[in-house]
Coordinates of C-alpha atoms and ligand atoms in Angstrom, one line a residue:
M7 CA -65.5 110.2 -33.7
P8 CA -64.6 106.9 -35.4
D9 CA -65.4 103.5 -33.7
T10 CA -61.7 102.6 -33.6
L11 CA -58.9 102.1 -31.2
T12 CA -55.6 103.6 -32.0
I13 CA -52.8 101.5 -30.6
K14 CA -49.2 102.6 -30.6
D15 CA -46.6 99.8 -30.2
N16 CA -43.8 101.6 -28.3
R17 CA -41.5 98.7 -29.1
T18 CA -41.6 99.7 -32.8
G19 CA -43.2 103.2 -32.8
K20 CA -45.8 101.7 -35.2
Q21 CA -49.5 102.8 -34.9
Y22 CA -52.5 100.6 -35.6
E23 CA -56.2 101.4 -36.1
I24 CA -58.3 98.6 -34.6
P25 CA -62.1 98.7 -35.3
I26 CA -64.5 98.6 -32.3
E27 CA -67.7 96.5 -32.9
S28 CA -70.5 96.3 -30.3
G29 CA -68.1 97.5 -27.6
A30 CA -65.4 95.0 -28.4
I31 CA -62.4 94.5 -30.6
H32 CA -61.7 91.3 -32.5
A33 CA -58.8 89.7 -30.7
T34 CA -57.4 88.5 -34.1
D35 CA -56.9 92.2 -35.1
L36 CA -54.1 92.2 -32.5
R37 CA -52.1 89.7 -34.5
Q38 CA -50.9 92.4 -36.9
I39 CA -49.0 94.0 -34.1
K40 CA -45.5 92.5 -34.5
T41 CA -41.9 93.5 -33.7
S42 CA -40.6 91.6 -36.8
D43 CA -41.9 89.6 -39.7
S44 CA -41.1 86.4 -37.9
D45 CA -43.1 87.6 -34.8
F46 CA -46.3 85.6 -34.3
G47 CA -48.1 88.8 -33.4
L48 CA -49.9 90.0 -30.2
L49 CA -52.2 87.7 -28.3
S50 CA -54.8 88.7 -25.7
Y51 CA -54.4 86.9 -22.4
D52 CA -57.5 86.4 -20.3
P53 CA -57.5 83.4 -17.9
A54 CA -61.1 82.3 -17.1
F55 CA -62.4 84.8 -19.7
L56 CA -62.8 87.6 -17.2
N57 CA -63.0 90.2 -20.0
T58 CA -63.5 88.1 -23.2
A59 CA -66.7 87.6 -25.2
S60 CA -66.6 84.1 -26.7
C61 CA -69.7 84.6 -28.9
K62 CA -72.4 86.9 -30.1
S63 CA -75.8 85.9 -28.6
K64 CA -79.4 87.0 -28.8
I65 CA -80.7 84.7 -26.0
T66 CA -80.1 86.1 -22.6
F67 CA -79.1 89.6 -21.4
V68 CA -77.6 90.2 -17.9
D69 CA -76.7 93.6 -16.6
G70 CA -74.6 92.7 -13.5
D71 CA -74.4 96.2 -12.1
A72 CA -78.1 96.9 -12.4
G73 CA -79.2 93.4 -11.4
I74 CA -81.1 92.8 -14.7
L75 CA -81.8 89.4 -16.3
R76 CA -83.9 89.1 -19.5
Y77 CA -84.6 86.0 -21.7
R78 CA -85.0 87.2 -25.3
G79 CA -85.7 90.7 -24.0
Y80 CA -88.4 89.7 -21.5
P81 CA -87.6 90.6 -17.8
I82 CA -87.2 87.5 -15.7
E83 CA -89.7 88.9 -13.2
E84 CA -92.4 89.0 -15.8
L85 CA -91.6 85.5 -17.2
A86 CA -91.6 84.1 -13.6
E87 CA -95.0 85.6 -12.9
K88 CA -96.8 85.0 -16.2
C89 CA -95.3 82.0 -17.9
T90 CA -94.8 78.2 -17.5
Y91 CA -91.3 76.8 -17.7
L92 CA -92.1 75.1 -21.0
Q93 CA -93.3 78.4 -22.5
V94 CA -89.9 79.9 -21.4
A95 CA -88.0 76.8 -22.8
Y96 CA -89.7 77.4 -26.1
L97 CA -88.8 81.1 -25.9
L98 CA -85.2 80.4 -25.3
V99 CA -84.9 77.8 -28.1
H100 CA -87.1 79.5 -30.7
G101 CA -86.7 83.1 -29.8
E102 CA -90.3 84.0 -29.3
L103 CA -93.1 83.1 -26.9
P104 CA -95.2 80.3 -28.4
S105 CA -98.7 80.9 -29.8
K106 CA -101.4 78.7 -28.3
S107 CA -101.1 76.1 -31.0
E108 CA -97.3 76.2 -31.0
Y109 CA -97.3 75.7 -27.2
E110 CA -99.7 72.8 -27.4
Q111 CA -97.5 71.1 -30.0
W112 CA -94.4 71.8 -28.0
V113 CA -95.9 70.4 -24.8
H114 CA -97.1 67.3 -26.7
N115 CA -93.7 66.7 -28.3
I116 CA -91.9 67.0 -25.0
T117 CA -94.4 65.0 -23.0
Y118 CA -94.2 62.2 -25.5
H119 CA -90.4 62.0 -25.2
T120 CA -90.2 61.7 -21.4
M121 CA -89.8 57.9 -21.5
V122 CA -86.3 56.4 -21.7
H123 CA -85.2 53.1 -23.2
E124 CA -85.6 50.2 -20.8
N125 CA -81.8 49.6 -21.0
V126 CA -81.2 53.0 -19.4
K127 CA -82.4 51.5 -16.1
K128 CA -79.4 49.1 -16.3
F129 CA -77.0 52.0 -16.2
V130 CA -78.8 53.5 -13.2
D131 CA -78.9 50.1 -11.5
G132 CA -75.2 49.8 -11.9
F133 CA -74.4 52.6 -9.6
H134 CA -73.6 52.3 -5.9
H135 CA -76.6 53.0 -3.6
D136 CA -74.8 56.2 -2.4
A137 CA -73.7 57.4 -5.9
H138 CA -74.2 61.2 -6.2
P139 CA -77.2 61.9 -8.5
M140 CA -75.2 64.4 -10.5
G141 CA -72.6 61.7 -11.3
M142 CA -75.5 59.4 -12.4
L143 CA -77.1 62.2 -14.5
V144 CA -73.8 63.1 -16.3
S145 CA -73.4 59.4 -17.2
T146 CA -77.0 58.7 -18.2
I147 CA -77.2 61.8 -20.4
A148 CA -74.0 60.7 -22.2
A149 CA -75.4 57.2 -22.5
L150 CA -78.5 58.5 -24.3
S151 CA -76.2 59.5 -27.2
T152 CA -75.7 55.7 -27.8
F153 CA -79.5 55.2 -28.2
Y154 CA -80.0 57.9 -30.7
P155 CA -77.3 57.7 -33.4
D156 CA -79.5 60.0 -35.6
A157 CA -78.6 62.8 -33.2
K158 CA -75.3 63.2 -35.1
N159 CA -77.2 64.9 -37.9
I160 CA -76.8 68.2 -36.0
F161 CA -77.2 70.4 -39.2
D162 CA -80.6 68.8 -39.9
E163 CA -83.2 71.1 -38.3
K164 CA -85.8 68.3 -37.8
S165 CA -83.2 66.1 -36.1
R166 CA -82.1 68.9 -33.9
D167 CA -85.7 69.6 -32.9
L168 CA -86.2 65.9 -32.1
Q169 CA -83.1 65.8 -29.9
I170 CA -84.2 69.0 -28.1
W171 CA -87.6 67.5 -27.3
R172 CA -85.9 64.3 -26.1
L173 CA -83.4 66.0 -23.9
I174 CA -85.9 68.5 -22.3
G175 CA -88.4 65.6 -22.0
K176 CA -86.0 63.0 -20.6
I177 CA -83.8 64.9 -18.1
P178 CA -86.5 64.9 -15.4
T179 CA -87.0 61.1 -15.9
L180 CA -83.2 60.5 -15.6
A181 CA -83.1 62.7 -12.5
A182 CA -86.0 60.9 -10.9
F183 CA -84.6 57.5 -11.7
A184 CA -81.3 58.5 -10.1
Y185 CA -83.1 59.5 -6.9
R186 CA -85.3 56.4 -6.8
H187 CA -82.1 54.2 -7.2
S188 CA -80.5 56.1 -4.3
V189 CA -83.4 55.3 -2.0
G190 CA -84.0 51.8 -3.2
M191 CA -87.4 52.4 -4.7
A192 CA -88.9 51.2 -7.9
Y193 CA -88.7 53.6 -10.8
I194 CA -91.9 55.5 -11.5
Y195 CA -92.6 56.1 -15.2
P196 CA -93.7 59.5 -16.6
S197 CA -97.4 60.3 -16.5
N198 CA -98.4 62.1 -19.6
D199 CA -101.5 63.7 -18.0
L200 CA -99.4 65.8 -15.6
T201 CA -97.6 69.1 -16.2
Y202 CA -93.8 69.1 -16.5
A203 CA -93.1 69.9 -12.8
E204 CA -96.0 67.7 -11.6
N205 CA -94.7 64.8 -13.6
F206 CA -91.2 65.2 -12.1
L207 CA -92.7 65.3 -8.5
S208 CA -94.7 62.2 -9.4
M209 CA -91.6 60.2 -10.7
M210 CA -89.8 61.3 -7.6
Y211 CA -92.3 60.8 -4.8
R212 CA -95.2 58.5 -6.0
P213 CA -94.8 55.6 -3.5
S214 CA -95.5 53.0 -6.1
W215 CA -97.1 52.6 -9.5
T216 CA -100.2 51.1 -7.9
T217 CA -100.6 54.0 -5.4
K218 CA -102.5 57.1 -6.5
Y219 CA -100.4 60.3 -6.2
E220 CA -101.6 63.9 -6.6
P221 CA -98.6 66.3 -6.7
N222 CA -99.2 69.4 -4.5
K223 CA -100.3 72.2 -6.9
T224 CA -98.6 74.9 -4.9
L225 CA -95.3 73.0 -4.8
A226 CA -95.5 72.1 -8.4
K227 CA -96.1 75.7 -9.4
A228 CA -93.2 76.9 -7.2
L229 CA -90.9 74.3 -8.8
D230 CA -92.0 75.4 -12.2
V231 CA -91.1 79.0 -11.4
L232 CA -87.7 77.9 -10.0
F233 CA -87.2 76.1 -13.3
I234 CA -87.8 79.4 -15.1
L235 CA -85.3 81.2 -13.0
H236 CA -82.6 78.6 -13.7
A237 CA -83.3 78.1 -17.4
D238 CA -80.4 80.2 -18.8
H239 CA -77.8 82.7 -17.8
E240 CA -75.8 83.7 -20.9
Q241 CA -72.2 82.4 -21.0
N242 CA -71.9 80.8 -17.5
C243 CA -69.4 78.0 -17.0
S244 CA -71.7 75.1 -18.0
T245 CA -73.0 76.9 -21.0
N246 CA -69.5 77.6 -22.1
A247 CA -68.8 73.9 -21.8
M248 CA -71.9 73.1 -23.9
R249 CA -70.7 75.5 -26.6
T250 CA -67.1 74.4 -26.4
V251 CA -67.8 70.7 -26.6
G252 CA -70.6 71.3 -29.2
S253 CA -68.1 73.2 -31.4
S254 CA -66.4 69.9 -32.3
H255 CA -69.8 68.8 -33.6
P256 CA -70.6 65.7 -31.5
D257 CA -74.3 64.9 -30.8
P258 CA -76.0 67.2 -28.3
Y259 CA -76.2 64.4 -25.6
S260 CA -72.4 64.3 -25.4
A261 CA -72.2 68.1 -25.2
A262 CA -75.0 68.2 -22.6
A263 CA -73.2 65.6 -20.5
A264 CA -70.2 67.9 -20.5
A265 CA -72.3 70.9 -19.5
T266 CA -73.9 68.9 -16.7
A267 CA -70.4 67.9 -15.4
A268 CA -69.4 71.6 -15.4
L269 CA -72.6 72.5 -13.5
Y270 CA -71.8 69.9 -10.8
G271 CA -68.9 71.9 -9.4
P272 CA -69.5 73.7 -6.0
L273 CA -68.5 77.0 -7.6
H274 CA -71.4 76.7 -10.0
G275 CA -74.6 74.6 -9.8
G276 CA -73.3 72.6 -6.9
A277 CA -73.4 75.7 -4.7
N278 CA -77.1 75.2 -3.8
E279 CA -76.2 72.0 -2.0
E280 CA -73.1 73.6 -0.4
V281 CA -75.2 76.5 0.9
V282 CA -77.5 74.2 2.9
R283 CA -74.6 72.2 4.2
M284 CA -73.0 75.5 5.3
L285 CA -76.2 76.6 7.0
E286 CA -76.6 73.3 8.8
E287 CA -72.9 73.6 9.9
I288 CA -73.6 77.1 11.3
G289 CA -76.6 75.6 13.2
S290 CA -77.6 78.9 14.9
V291 CA -77.5 82.6 14.4
D292 CA -75.0 83.1 17.2
K293 CA -72.4 81.1 15.2
I294 CA -72.6 83.5 12.3
P295 CA -69.8 85.9 13.5
E296 CA -67.4 82.9 13.5
I297 CA -68.3 81.9 10.0
I298 CA -67.9 85.5 8.8
R299 CA -64.5 85.6 10.5
Q300 CA -63.4 82.4 8.7
V301 CA -64.5 83.8 5.4
K302 CA -62.7 87.1 6.0
D303 CA -59.6 85.2 7.0
G304 CA -59.8 83.5 3.6
K305 CA -60.4 80.1 5.1
R306 CA -63.7 79.5 3.3
L307 CA -66.2 80.9 0.9
L308 CA -69.6 82.1 1.8
M309 CA -71.5 79.7 -0.4
G310 CA -74.4 81.2 -2.3
F311 CA -72.7 84.6 -2.3
G312 CA -70.8 86.4 -5.1
H313 CA -71.1 86.2 -8.8
R314 CA -68.8 86.8 -11.8
V315 CA -71.4 89.1 -13.4
Y316 CA -73.8 90.3 -10.8
K317 CA -72.2 93.0 -8.7
N318 CA -75.6 93.8 -7.3
Y319 CA -78.4 91.6 -5.9
D320 CA -79.1 88.6 -8.2
P321 CA -82.7 89.3 -9.4
R322 CA -83.4 85.6 -9.2
A323 CA -82.5 85.5 -5.5
R324 CA -85.1 88.2 -4.9
I325 CA -87.8 86.2 -6.6
I326 CA -86.8 83.0 -4.9
K327 CA -87.1 84.6 -1.5
K328 CA -90.8 85.4 -2.4
I329 CA -91.4 81.8 -3.5
A330 CA -90.0 80.6 -0.2
D331 CA -92.9 82.1 1.7
Q332 CA -95.4 80.3 -0.6
V333 CA -93.7 77.0 -0.2
F334 CA -93.3 77.3 3.6
E335 CA -97.0 77.9 3.9
V336 CA -97.4 74.3 2.6
T337 CA -94.3 72.6 4.0
G338 CA -93.8 74.6 7.2
R339 CA -90.9 77.1 7.6
N340 CA -87.4 75.8 7.1
R341 CA -85.6 76.7 10.3
L342 CA -82.4 77.4 8.4
L343 CA -84.2 80.4 6.8
D344 CA -83.6 82.5 9.9
I345 CA -79.9 81.7 9.8
A346 CA -79.8 82.6 6.0
L347 CA -81.6 85.9 6.5
E348 CA -79.3 86.9 9.4
L349 CA -76.3 85.8 7.5
E350 CA -77.3 87.9 4.5
K351 CA -78.0 90.9 6.8
V352 CA -74.6 90.6 8.5
A353 CA -72.7 90.1 5.3
L354 CA -74.4 93.0 3.4
S355 CA -73.4 95.3 6.2
D356 CA -69.8 94.1 6.4
D357 CA -67.1 96.0 4.4
Y358 CA -65.4 92.7 3.2
F359 CA -68.5 91.8 1.2
V360 CA -69.6 95.3 0.3
K361 CA -66.2 96.2 -1.1
R362 CA -66.1 93.0 -3.2
K363 CA -69.8 93.5 -4.2
L364 CA -70.7 90.1 -2.9
Y365 CA -74.5 89.6 -2.8
P366 CA -76.7 86.5 -2.5
N367 CA -76.9 84.7 -5.8
V368 CA -79.5 82.3 -7.2
D369 CA -78.1 79.5 -5.0
F370 CA -78.4 81.2 -1.7
Y371 CA -82.1 80.6 -1.0
S372 CA -83.0 77.9 -3.5
G373 CA -81.7 75.1 -1.5
L374 CA -83.8 76.0 1.5
I375 CA -86.9 75.7 -0.7
Y376 CA -85.8 72.4 -2.1
Q377 CA -85.0 71.0 1.4
A378 CA -88.5 72.2 2.6
M379 CA -90.0 70.4 -0.4
G380 CA -88.4 67.2 0.8
F381 CA -85.6 66.9 -1.8
P382 CA -82.4 65.4 -0.4
M383 CA -79.4 67.8 -0.6
D384 CA -77.5 65.9 -3.3
I385 CA -80.5 66.3 -5.6
F386 CA -80.3 70.1 -5.5
P387 CA -77.7 70.5 -8.3
V388 CA -79.9 68.1 -10.3
L389 CA -82.8 70.5 -9.9
F390 CA -80.6 73.1 -11.4
A391 CA -79.6 70.9 -14.4
I392 CA -83.2 70.0 -15.3
P393 CA -84.2 73.5 -16.4
R394 CA -80.8 74.6 -17.6
M395 CA -81.1 71.9 -20.3
S396 CA -83.3 74.2 -22.3
G397 CA -80.8 77.1 -22.0
W398 CA -77.9 74.8 -22.9
L399 CA -79.7 73.6 -26.0
A400 CA -80.7 77.1 -27.1
Q401 CA -77.1 78.2 -26.8
W402 CA -75.8 75.1 -28.5
Q403 CA -78.1 75.6 -31.5
E404 CA -77.2 79.3 -31.7
M405 CA -73.5 78.3 -31.8
L406 CA -74.1 75.8 -34.6
L407 CA -75.9 78.3 -36.7
D408 CA -73.4 81.2 -36.1
H409 CA -71.2 81.5 -39.2
E410 CA -68.5 83.2 -37.1
Q411 CA -68.2 80.1 -34.9
K412 CA -65.8 77.2 -35.5
I413 CA -64.1 74.6 -33.3
S414 CA -63.0 76.1 -30.0
R415 CA -59.2 76.0 -29.7
P416 CA -57.7 78.8 -27.5
R417 CA -54.0 79.8 -27.8
Q418 CA -51.6 79.8 -24.9
I419 CA -48.6 81.7 -23.5
Y420 CA -45.8 79.1 -23.4
L421 CA -43.5 79.5 -20.4
G422 CA -41.9 76.1 -20.5
Y423 CA -38.4 74.9 -21.4
P424 CA -36.9 75.9 -24.7
E425 CA -35.8 73.0 -26.9
R426 CA -33.6 70.6 -25.0
H427 CA -32.4 67.1 -25.8
V428 CA -32.7 63.7 -24.1
P429 CA -29.2 62.9 -22.7
Ligands
SDX23 C1 -73.9 80.1 -10.4 O1 -71.9 82.5 -14.2 C2 -73.2 82.3 -13.9 O2 -74.0 83.0 -14.4 C3 -73.4 81.2 -12.9 C4 -74.9 81.1 -12.4 C5 -75.8 80.6 -13.6 O3 -77.0 80.9 -13.5 O4 -75.3 79.8 -14.4 O5 -75.4 82.4 -12.0 C6 -75.0 80.1 -11.3 O6 -73.0 79.4 -10.5 C7 -74.0 81.1 -9.2 C8 -72.7 81.1 -8.3 C9 -72.8 79.9 -7.3 N1 -71.5 79.7 -6.6 C10 -71.4 80.1 -5.3 O7 -72.2 80.6 -4.7 C11 -70.0 79.7 -4.8 C12 -69.5 80.9 -4.0 N2 -69.2 82.0 -4.9 C13 -67.8 82.1 -5.3 O8 -67.1 80.9 -5.5 C14 -67.6 83.2 -6.4 O9 -68.3 84.3 -6.0 C15 -68.0 82.8 -7.8 C16 -67.4 81.6 -8.3 C17 -69.5 82.7 -8.0 C18 -67.5 84.0 -8.7 O10 -66.2 84.0 -8.6 P1 -65.3 85.1 -9.4 O11 -66.1 85.9 -10.3 O12 -64.1 84.4 -10.0 O13 -64.9 86.1 -8.3 P2 -63.5 86.0 -7.5 O14 -63.3 84.6 -7.1 O15 -62.5 86.7 -8.4 O16 -63.8 86.9 -6.2 C19 -63.5 88.2 -6.2 C20 -63.2 88.5 -4.7 C21 -62.1 87.5 -4.2 O17 -61.5 88.2 -3.0 P3 -60.0 88.9 -3.3 O18 -59.1 87.8 -3.9 O19 -60.3 90.1 -4.2 O20 -59.6 89.3 -1.9 O21 -64.3 88.1 -3.9 C22 -64.0 87.0 -3.0 C23 -62.8 86.3 -3.6 O22 -62.1 85.7 -2.6 N3 -65.2 86.1 -3.1 C24 -65.7 85.6 -2.0 C25 -66.8 84.8 -2.5 N4 -66.9 85.0 -3.8 C26 -65.9 85.8 -4.2 N5 -65.3 85.6 -0.7 C27 -66.1 84.8 0.1 N6 -67.2 84.1 -0.2 C28 -67.6 84.1 -1.5 N7 -68.7 83.4 -1.9

């Protein structure tokens, strides 16, 4: 049987053969379906892209029904167990796990790009003490574009590599500076003798530059695994923003600022913060029935539940639950975990959630770990943005090098007034 779709337009009786490629049709093949020569031709209408592929990609594979997530073919469970975040970042950007020498060079390049220009501190200083760290991060990532005009050479591979090292290297520094500003503490500069996660913990929590600080190895390792789990997730909202903004060919800092802004939303990366606020509001397991009732009455969402793609358990949530036990051995158990576990149990046995295939997603348990590690709630989305930077950059680069891609400019269905004249 041929890989085609036969479409009969009942308005005209005409028949069309539309080729099927990789389980999809080219939407532009619908334009030939017209009722007259002056007809624009058929469009496909898909608000929020529920059933539209915006690109071809070789980076991440998600099977939502089976609860499968793979980066460049490797199962997330194996990467989380056997790799470091920087090995995974290399894999996402370059397509293969690095050799020993490639990895050493990659770590060196990123480590030696963790510092930011002294003037960046003036941006951070300019924010109110209670500014949300994600607002500061969006702004300072965008500001970096003004320090590196060479970043506009997006079709020069060496320039792209340099910006990729800079963005992966500097986002933890920007994140830590935002936190230090919000608590009125002096900025702690990067320490090149620490690992990526250790360095971030040092910039966040080292009391002062003159005070020795040894990041807890268990917590640093747990954070590194959480970074792996959050590194990429195919065409999610913020990655779509990275690709869309990147498609008009600005520098990658401007595109990354847009992606960070998209991630900030409570329906996306901001959910980990909202989950903990929701659990704190619940306060005790006996309040769970009331919350479930409010959700079923459509009065609120169960934050950390549901997913556009996963209609099964998010494989990342499963791994995060395991990490929680390791972290709580060091930090002490987060009392909210009991509420979260009971909430999951109640929800997964309630037809409202079962019918809609709503399961815990990556954000349901991650906030509990971050809170136990001492991070303030408004930093949680920042902890999502840090690792997602490597995924955004991998997707941005793939878009730039894809000859089928061009500036993103969707069509619309116009339902407004026909021509009318100013009286
Ligand atoms: C991330 O895309 C990615 O890959 C994202 C991400 C990544 O790694 O980049 O995985 C990270 O963003 C995870 C999601 C974090 N967000 C939340 O936890 C916020 C709560 N979740 C919902 O807002 C929602 O589930 C979304 C946004 C995640 C998905 O929304 P969809 O796909 O548009 O689903 P929908 O809104 O069409 O919901 C289908 C039905 C609706 O009910 P009906 O109208 O059919 O009666 O399920 C209901 C929704 O009301 N529903 C929920 C719900 N999520 C969906 N009802 C209660 N609580 C929820 N959380």
